[in-house]
């Protein structure tokens, strides 16, 4: 009897935004799962070389670049976006809506032309209406709360809702297996920590680390610090993305932690990790909504799983990495 050894064909994934925070981690995760991965971005990852089999510098606002990015691909993970923390997305509405809608219209259409079967779009907890997030102690947000639509964070959030619709229509019209994930404040090592696009956890870690190094006992925080959020560690985020892509679920799904804390509490936790006692000086700055938390009931039901890395554990890893970055940049 002749034994025929069957060659396993690797699934081919495209990760857009692979030079960015979540995309870079997702490329590593998919490689470990045995995928062949193409990363695409307008820049290379800043802090570490990409694990992608192929990394192409392409601008997805261009349709020809999107066609090149999606050739010979089974699954697209659409993470590319013009984005940043509140300091960036406040006041750049036109630019962000323009850039992100072009990126998403081109990428999904190119994926259709190239016969891509599965497509995941990275939406955000910012799609939820302003009036459901106007006090620090808000009710966790369920996926259905997004409508009637009145997102709080301007052009960035409206574009997310717009592309969620686009995914729905591509599924209905062309049978593309689209997934929509709404991230809630993802953080971790290898993410932007300075320069103006960083988000709250990285900014707080940087401020605390700098105060510790310089022997100062005070840091500045935008607003009264009573605004609340939930924060999800990056390893949980990429695990959730993978689980959603492997599921049969197509409607929008929250992916975040459901432990809500204030920014003042975030500072307290990071200070404890750093081993310092700090006073907070509250200054004026862009704040975003007053409160936001993820309702994870649907996530638990659909994926039989939810994020499990504690905030303290995630922040310890992130603080240590940012402290190293500062020390290296000053050396
Ligand atoms: P990021 O800014 O680190 O990564 C986005 C990447 O997209 C960047 O590397 C950027 O260069 C790239 N990009 C921008 N314009 C491009 C273009 N024209 N062509 C190709 N690439 C382009 O952001 P992230 O935190 O990794 O976020 C990934 C996705 O998740 C984004 O869609 C973001 O809106 C969404 N999201 C993130 C969070 C979070 O907490 N990090 C929360 C909600 C939603």
Tab-separated table of C-alpha atoms and ligand atoms in Angstrom:
chain	number	residue	atom	x	y	z
A	1	UNK	CA	0.000	0.000	0.000
A	2	UNK	CA	1.334	3.427	-0.894
A	3	UNK	CA	0.908	6.103	1.784
A	4	UNK	CA	0.241	9.510	0.235
A	5	UNK	CA	1.307	12.299	2.536
A	6	UNK	CA	-1.140	15.162	2.174
A	7	UNK	CA	0.447	18.581	2.136
A	8	UNK	CA	-1.389	20.954	4.467
A	9	UNK	CA	-2.131	24.195	2.704
A	10	UNK	CA	-1.557	27.191	4.936
A	11	UNK	CA	-4.356	29.739	5.172
A	12	UNK	CA	-3.265	33.071	3.745
A	13	UNK	CA	-4.102	36.130	5.834
A	14	UNK	CA	-3.747	39.818	5.088
A	15	UNK	CA	-3.369	42.100	8.108
A	16	UNK	CA	-3.781	45.772	7.184
A	17	UNK	CA	-2.331	48.272	9.639
A	18	UNK	CA	0.359	45.666	10.396
A	19	UNK	CA	2.826	48.440	11.183
A	20	UNK	CA	0.531	49.575	14.002
A	21	UNK	CA	-0.110	48.331	17.508
A	22	UNK	CA	-2.878	45.697	17.214
A	23	UNK	CA	-1.894	44.689	13.663
A	24	UNK	CA	1.699	43.961	14.667
A	25	UNK	CA	0.605	41.725	17.563
A	26	UNK	CA	-2.010	40.021	15.360
A	27	UNK	CA	0.606	39.128	12.726
A	28	UNK	CA	2.684	37.382	15.435
A	29	UNK	CA	-0.414	35.580	16.746
A	30	UNK	CA	-1.511	34.332	13.302
A	31	UNK	CA	2.021	33.142	12.489
A	32	UNK	CA	1.967	31.058	15.679
A	33	UNK	CA	-1.377	29.605	14.533
A	34	UNK	CA	0.290	28.429	11.292
A	35	UNK	CA	-0.960	31.084	8.863
A	36	UNK	CA	0.981	32.553	5.959
A	37	UNK	CA	0.699	36.296	6.626
A	38	UNK	CA	1.040	39.421	4.515
A	39	UNK	CA	1.310	42.668	6.465
A	40	UNK	CA	0.434	45.970	4.805
A	41	UNK	CA	0.855	49.521	6.117
A	42	UNK	CA	2.191	52.933	5.146
A	43	UNK	CA	4.979	52.362	7.684
A	44	UNK	CA	6.967	49.505	9.227
A	45	UNK	CA	6.394	48.598	12.904
A	46	UNK	CA	8.269	51.065	15.096
A	47	UNK	CA	9.565	48.919	17.949
A	48	UNK	CA	10.209	45.437	16.549
A	49	UNK	CA	10.535	43.737	13.157
A	50	UNK	CA	7.314	42.280	11.729
A	51	UNK	CA	6.840	38.516	11.863
A	52	UNK	CA	4.929	38.648	8.549
A	53	UNK	CA	6.037	36.419	5.648
A	54	UNK	CA	5.686	39.441	3.406
A	55	UNK	CA	5.386	43.108	4.413
A	56	UNK	CA	4.348	45.642	1.816
A	57	UNK	CA	4.319	49.405	2.132
A	58	UNK	CA	1.032	50.361	0.466
A	59	UNK	CA	-1.435	53.214	0.872
A	60	UNK	CA	-4.924	51.718	1.093
A	61	UNK	CA	-6.521	55.068	0.275
A	62	UNK	CA	-5.502	54.085	-3.290
A	63	UNK	CA	-7.585	51.431	-5.051
A	64	UNK	CA	-4.597	49.991	-6.986
A	65	UNK	CA	-2.659	49.529	-3.725
A	66	UNK	CA	-5.699	47.826	-2.143
A	67	UNK	CA	-5.923	45.418	-5.080
A	68	UNK	CA	-2.257	44.556	-4.654
A	69	UNK	CA	-2.699	44.066	-0.898
A	70	UNK	CA	-5.617	41.619	-1.218
A	71	UNK	CA	-4.288	39.377	-4.024
A	72	UNK	CA	-4.218	35.602	-3.256
A	73	UNK	CA	-5.644	36.001	0.239
A	74	UNK	CA	-8.195	33.875	2.156
A	75	UNK	CA	-8.848	36.147	5.135
A	76	UNK	CA	-8.528	39.910	5.552
A	77	UNK	CA	-8.050	41.514	8.980
A	78	UNK	CA	-8.772	45.177	8.260
A	79	UNK	CA	-7.027	47.135	11.021
A	80	UNK	CA	-5.568	50.048	9.049
A	81	UNK	CA	-6.842	53.423	10.187
A	82	UNK	CA	-5.774	56.991	10.688
A	83	UNK	CA	-6.116	57.004	14.427
A	84	UNK	CA	-4.822	57.980	17.868
A	85	UNK	CA	-5.980	58.844	21.379
A	86	UNK	CA	-8.372	61.706	22.236
A	87	UNK	CA	-5.537	64.188	21.680
A	88	UNK	CA	-5.481	63.209	18.002
A	89	UNK	CA	-9.033	62.243	17.067
A	90	UNK	CA	-10.470	65.439	18.579
A	91	UNK	CA	-10.203	68.161	15.985
A	92	UNK	CA	-9.224	66.058	12.942
A	93	UNK	CA	-12.745	64.964	11.932
A	94	UNK	CA	-12.584	65.751	8.218
A	95	UNK	CA	-9.127	64.258	7.711
A	96	UNK	CA	-9.893	61.083	9.664
A	97	UNK	CA	-13.293	60.479	8.034
A	98	UNK	CA	-11.780	61.065	4.596
A	99	UNK	CA	-8.762	58.792	5.121
A	100	UNK	CA	-10.548	55.959	6.907
A	101	UNK	CA	-13.544	55.791	4.590
A	102	UNK	CA	-11.218	55.605	1.568
A	103	UNK	CA	-9.120	52.889	3.255
A	104	UNK	CA	-12.186	50.807	4.080
A	105	UNK	CA	-14.122	51.289	0.815
A	106	UNK	CA	-11.035	50.358	-1.207
A	107	UNK	CA	-9.971	47.405	0.930
A	108	UNK	CA	-13.356	45.668	1.001
A	109	UNK	CA	-13.999	46.234	-2.722
A	110	UNK	CA	-10.525	44.944	-3.614
A	111	UNK	CA	-11.157	41.921	-1.364
A	112	UNK	CA	-14.404	41.253	-3.268
A	113	UNK	CA	-12.693	41.549	-6.654
A	114	UNK	CA	-9.915	39.199	-5.505
A	115	UNK	CA	-12.420	36.623	-4.180
A	116	UNK	CA	-11.562	36.944	-0.465
A	117	UNK	CA	-13.990	34.828	1.570
A	118	UNK	CA	-13.597	36.191	5.102
A	119	UNK	CA	-13.240	39.803	6.132
A	120	UNK	CA	-12.908	41.280	9.628
A	121	UNK	CA	-13.390	45.001	10.231
A	122	UNK	CA	-12.028	46.701	13.350
A	123	UNK	CA	-14.740	48.978	14.681
A	124	UNK	CA	-14.781	50.635	18.089
A	125	UNK	CA	-16.679	51.198	21.326
A	126	UNK	CA	-16.806	54.837	20.228
A	127	UNK	CA	-19.787	54.069	17.947
A	128	UNK	CA	-22.129	54.210	20.956
A	129	UNK	CA	-24.378	57.267	21.397
A	130	UNK	CA	-23.214	60.276	23.390
A	131	UNK	CA	-26.335	60.367	25.584
A	132	UNK	CA	-25.640	56.823	26.861
A	133	UNK	CA	-22.159	57.862	28.018
A	134	UNK	CA	-22.783	61.175	29.748
A	135	UNK	CA	-22.036	60.194	33.375
A	136	UNK	CA	-19.037	58.344	34.872
A	137	UNK	CA	-21.278	55.581	36.205
A	138	UNK	CA	-22.929	54.514	32.929
A	139	UNK	CA	-24.593	51.190	32.165
A	140	UNK	CA	-22.295	48.873	30.170
A	141	UNK	CA	-23.014	49.231	26.451
A	142	UNK	CA	-24.702	46.428	24.547
A	143	UNK	CA	-24.209	46.042	20.813
A	144	UNK	CA	-27.824	47.081	20.117
A	145	UNK	CA	-27.275	50.388	21.966
A	146	UNK	CA	-25.493	51.791	18.883
A	147	UNK	CA	-28.825	52.776	17.306
A	148	UNK	CA	-30.476	55.272	16.972
A	149	UNK	CA	-27.014	56.526	16.058
A	150	UNK	CA	-25.414	59.543	17.695
A	151	UNK	CA	-21.767	58.591	18.253
A	152	UNK	CA	-19.800	60.827	20.556
A	153	UNK	CA	-16.317	61.059	19.108
A	154	UNK	CA	-16.987	62.849	15.803
A	155	UNK	CA	-15.611	61.838	12.396
A	156	UNK	CA	-13.640	58.874	13.720
A	157	UNK	CA	-16.775	57.226	15.200
A	158	UNK	CA	-19.161	58.109	12.366
A	159	UNK	CA	-16.787	56.472	9.905
A	160	UNK	CA	-16.741	53.291	12.017
A	161	UNK	CA	-20.558	53.096	11.829
A	162	UNK	CA	-20.437	53.816	8.088
A	163	UNK	CA	-17.996	50.940	7.475
A	164	UNK	CA	-19.968	48.584	9.734
A	165	UNK	CA	-22.871	49.203	7.290
A	166	UNK	CA	-20.589	48.623	4.329
A	167	UNK	CA	-19.655	45.193	5.734
A	168	UNK	CA	-23.315	44.340	6.239
A	169	UNK	CA	-24.174	45.309	2.643
A	170	UNK	CA	-21.219	43.369	1.185
A	171	UNK	CA	-22.402	40.302	3.075
A	172	UNK	CA	-25.953	40.705	1.788
A	173	UNK	CA	-24.997	41.546	-1.798
A	174	UNK	CA	-21.943	39.332	-2.376
A	175	UNK	CA	-22.067	36.690	0.342
A	176	UNK	CA	-18.762	37.824	1.841
A	177	UNK	CA	-18.369	36.427	5.382
A	178	UNK	CA	-17.860	39.764	7.163
A	179	UNK	CA	-17.134	40.144	10.893
A	180	UNK	CA	-17.326	43.383	12.854
A	181	UNK	CA	-15.451	43.758	16.129
A	182	UNK	CA	-15.907	46.764	18.436
A	183	UNK	CA	-12.694	47.154	20.472
A	184	UNK	CA	-12.751	48.888	23.847
A	185	UNK	CA	-9.434	50.626	24.712
A	186	UNK	CA	-6.784	48.072	23.871
A	187	UNK	CA	-3.375	48.546	25.506
A	188	UNK	CA	-0.043	46.780	25.946
A	189	UNK	CA	3.645	46.811	25.046
A	190	UNK	CA	4.763	47.807	21.516
A	191	UNK	CA	2.058	50.470	21.256
A	192	UNK	CA	2.515	54.198	20.686
A	193	UNK	CA	3.513	55.789	24.008
A	194	UNK	CA	4.474	59.342	23.011
A	195	UNK	CA	4.188	61.864	20.192
A	196	UNK	CA	0.487	62.780	20.526
A	197	UNK	CA	-1.266	59.639	19.175
A	198	UNK	CA	-0.891	57.590	22.376
A	199	UNK	CA	-3.964	56.515	24.333
A	200	UNK	CA	-4.675	56.936	28.058
A	201	UNK	CA	-2.958	53.783	29.505
A	202	UNK	CA	0.292	54.442	27.582
A	203	UNK	CA	0.192	58.175	28.385
A	204	UNK	CA	-0.317	57.470	32.105
A	205	UNK	CA	2.497	54.868	32.145
A	206	UNK	CA	4.846	57.372	30.439
A	207	UNK	CA	3.945	60.213	32.816
A	208	UNK	CA	4.377	58.027	35.906
A	209	UNK	CA	7.677	56.554	34.649
A	210	UNK	CA	9.066	60.026	33.867
A	211	UNK	CA	7.986	61.408	37.264
A	212	UNK	CA	9.682	58.440	38.955
A	213	UNK	CA	12.935	58.916	37.000
A	214	UNK	CA	13.006	62.677	37.575
A	215	UNK	CA	12.047	62.426	41.264
A	216	UNK	CA	8.856	64.475	40.808
A	217	UNK	CA	5.764	63.806	42.923
A	218	UNK	CA	3.078	65.187	40.590
A	219	UNK	CA	1.698	64.387	37.125
A	220	UNK	CA	-0.812	66.199	34.915
A	221	UNK	CA	-4.068	64.559	33.827
A	222	UNK	CA	-6.653	65.956	31.391
A	223	UNK	CA	-9.942	66.867	33.116
A	224	UNK	CA	-11.031	65.896	36.635
A	225	UNK	CA	-9.964	62.265	36.097
A	226	UNK	CA	-13.432	61.000	37.024
A	227	UNK	CA	-14.193	59.927	33.448
A	228	UNK	CA	-14.423	56.121	33.274
A	229	UNK	CA	-13.336	53.450	30.771
A	230	UNK	CA	-12.592	49.736	30.583
A	231	UNK	CA	-9.216	48.543	29.271
A	232	UNK	CA	-8.387	45.339	27.410
A	233	UNK	CA	-4.903	43.817	27.272
A	234	UNK	CA	-3.524	43.173	23.772
A	235	UNK	CA	-3.104	39.366	24.145
A	236	UNK	CA	-6.820	39.065	24.932
A	237	UNK	CA	-7.627	41.321	21.994
A	238	UNK	CA	-5.834	39.190	19.372
A	239	UNK	CA	-7.244	35.983	20.885
A	240	UNK	CA	-10.754	37.490	20.618
A	241	UNK	CA	-10.188	38.560	17.002
A	242	UNK	CA	-9.118	35.031	16.104
A	243	UNK	CA	-12.089	33.468	17.889
A	244	UNK	CA	-14.527	35.811	16.177
A	245	UNK	CA	-13.032	35.099	12.738
A	246	UNK	CA	-13.382	31.353	13.421
A	247	UNK	CA	-17.035	31.747	14.500
A	248	UNK	CA	-20.194	31.860	12.429
A	249	UNK	CA	-21.218	35.222	13.908
A	250	UNK	CA	-21.575	38.230	11.597
A	251	UNK	CA	-23.155	41.036	13.614
A	252	UNK	CA	-21.119	43.655	15.507
A	253	UNK	CA	-19.527	42.284	18.685
A	254	UNK	CA	-17.919	44.090	21.647
A	255	UNK	CA	-14.386	42.998	22.482
A	256	UNK	CA	-13.138	44.469	25.732
A	257	UNK	CA	-12.948	44.081	29.470
A	258	UNK	CA	-16.033	44.966	31.498
A	259	UNK	CA	-14.198	46.287	34.558
A	260	UNK	CA	-14.817	50.023	34.517
A	261	UNK	CA	-12.384	52.349	36.304
A	262	UNK	CA	-11.789	56.108	36.377
A	263	UNK	CA	-8.646	57.717	34.984
A	264	UNK	CA	-7.740	58.713	38.565
A	265	UNK	CA	-7.909	55.002	39.520
A	266	UNK	CA	-5.799	54.142	36.482
A	267	UNK	CA	-3.122	56.557	37.764
A	268	UNK	CA	-3.333	54.945	41.212
A	269	UNK	CA	-2.810	51.434	39.806
A	270	UNK	CA	0.136	52.497	37.632
A	271	UNK	CA	1.722	54.439	40.515
A	272	UNK	CA	1.478	51.341	42.705
A	273	UNK	CA	3.152	49.246	39.981
A	274	UNK	CA	5.909	51.881	39.733
A	275	UNK	CA	6.269	51.996	43.524
A	276	UNK	CA	5.677	55.756	43.766
A	277	UNK	CA	3.143	58.067	45.411
A	278	UNK	CA	1.957	60.854	43.123
A	279	UNK	CA	-0.356	63.851	43.281
A	280	UNK	CA	-2.546	64.522	40.258
A	281	UNK	CA	-2.739	68.016	38.782
A	282	UNK	CA	-5.928	68.285	36.727
A	283	UNK	CA	-5.537	70.383	33.580
A	284	UNK	CA	-7.736	71.214	30.585
A	285	UNK	CA	-7.552	68.797	27.646
A	286	UNK	CA	-9.684	66.735	25.229
A	287	UNK	CA	-11.704	64.232	27.251
A	288	UNK	CA	-14.102	62.179	25.151
A	289	UNK	CA	-17.203	60.745	26.778
A	290	UNK	CA	-17.773	60.847	30.546
A	291	UNK	CA	-18.110	57.075	30.914
A	292	UNK	CA	-17.802	53.957	28.744
A	293	UNK	CA	-17.892	50.260	29.498
A	294	UNK	CA	-18.412	47.101	27.464
A	295	UNK	CA	-21.358	44.782	28.083
A	296	UNK	CA	-19.855	41.345	27.430
A	297	UNK	CA	-23.035	39.211	27.539
A	298	UNK	CA	-23.097	38.676	23.775
A	299	UNK	CA	-19.322	38.115	23.628
A	300	UNK	CA	-19.578	35.355	26.258
A	301	UNK	CA	-22.526	33.768	24.461
A	302	UNK	CA	-21.022	33.851	20.965
A	303	UNK	CA	-17.376	33.027	21.688
A	304	UNK	CA	-17.815	31.048	24.943
A	305	UNK	CA	-14.886	33.129	26.127
A	306	UNK	CA	-14.012	36.621	27.372
A	307	UNK	CA	-10.829	38.625	28.053
A	308	UNK	CA	-9.079	37.246	31.116
A	309	UNK	CA	-5.788	39.073	31.658
A	310	UNK	CA	-6.211	41.371	34.663
A	311	UNK	CA	-5.704	45.111	34.372
A	312	UNK	CA	-2.919	44.964	36.994
A	313	UNK	CA	-1.059	42.227	35.076
A	314	UNK	CA	-1.464	43.994	31.722
A	315	UNK	CA	-0.428	47.364	33.126
A	316	UNK	CA	2.643	45.874	34.825
A	317	UNK	CA	3.865	44.476	31.481
A	318	UNK	CA	3.052	47.762	29.733
A	319	UNK	CA	4.637	49.991	32.375
A	320	UNK	CA	7.854	47.930	32.368
A	321	UNK	CA	8.067	48.137	28.577
A	322	UNK	CA	7.450	51.911	28.484
A	323	UNK	CA	9.963	52.511	31.299
A	324	UNK	CA	12.548	50.586	29.231
A	325	UNK	CA	11.679	52.613	26.132
A	326	UNK	CA	12.240	55.882	27.982
A	327	UNK	CA	15.520	54.678	29.475
A	328	UNK	CA	16.744	53.493	26.058
A	329	UNK	CA	15.728	56.742	24.374
A	330	UNK	CA	17.602	58.745	27.016
A	331	UNK	CA	20.711	56.542	26.982
B	1	LIG	P1	-2.509	52.050	15.113
B	1	LIG	O1	-2.595	53.508	14.788
B	1	LIG	O2	-1.386	51.592	15.964
B	1	LIG	O3	-2.497	51.193	13.771
B	1	LIG	C1	-3.179	51.578	12.605
B	1	LIG	C2	-2.205	51.446	11.445
B	1	LIG	O4	-2.882	51.792	10.215
B	1	LIG	C3	-1.004	52.378	11.561
B	1	LIG	O5	0.220	51.656	11.574
B	1	LIG	C4	-1.099	53.268	10.330
B	1	LIG	O6	0.158	53.616	9.752
B	1	LIG	C5	-1.920	52.376	9.381
B	1	LIG	N1	-2.490	53.190	8.304
B	1	LIG	C6	-3.002	54.450	8.413
B	1	LIG	N2	-3.344	54.897	7.195
B	1	LIG	C7	-3.066	53.907	6.311
B	1	LIG	C8	-3.205	53.794	4.909
B	1	LIG	N3	-3.681	54.804	4.171
B	1	LIG	N4	-2.821	52.630	4.299
B	1	LIG	C9	-2.296	51.619	5.036
B	1	LIG	N5	-2.140	51.676	6.382
B	1	LIG	C10	-2.519	52.809	7.014
B	1	LIG	O7	-3.922	51.663	15.753
B	1	LIG	P2	-4.351	50.329	16.538
B	1	LIG	O8	-4.516	50.695	17.952
B	1	LIG	O9	-3.459	49.213	16.166
B	1	LIG	O10	-5.808	50.125	15.926
B	1	LIG	C11	-6.083	49.169	14.913
B	1	LIG	C12	-7.549	49.266	14.525
B	1	LIG	O11	-8.373	49.061	15.678
B	1	LIG	C13	-7.967	50.628	13.969
B	1	LIG	O12	-8.949	50.440	12.985
B	1	LIG	C14	-8.584	51.332	15.149
B	1	LIG	O13	-9.503	52.320	14.760
B	1	LIG	C15	-9.257	50.161	15.844
B	1	LIG	N6	-9.475	50.406	17.293
B	1	LIG	C16	-8.412	50.434	18.161
B	1	LIG	C17	-8.641	50.660	19.508
B	1	LIG	C18	-7.508	50.689	20.502
B	1	LIG	O14	-7.786	50.817	21.702
B	1	LIG	N7	-6.254	50.564	20.099
B	1	LIG	C19	-9.953	50.862	19.984
B	1	LIG	C20	-10.997	50.842	19.084
B	1	LIG	C21	-10.749	50.584	17.729
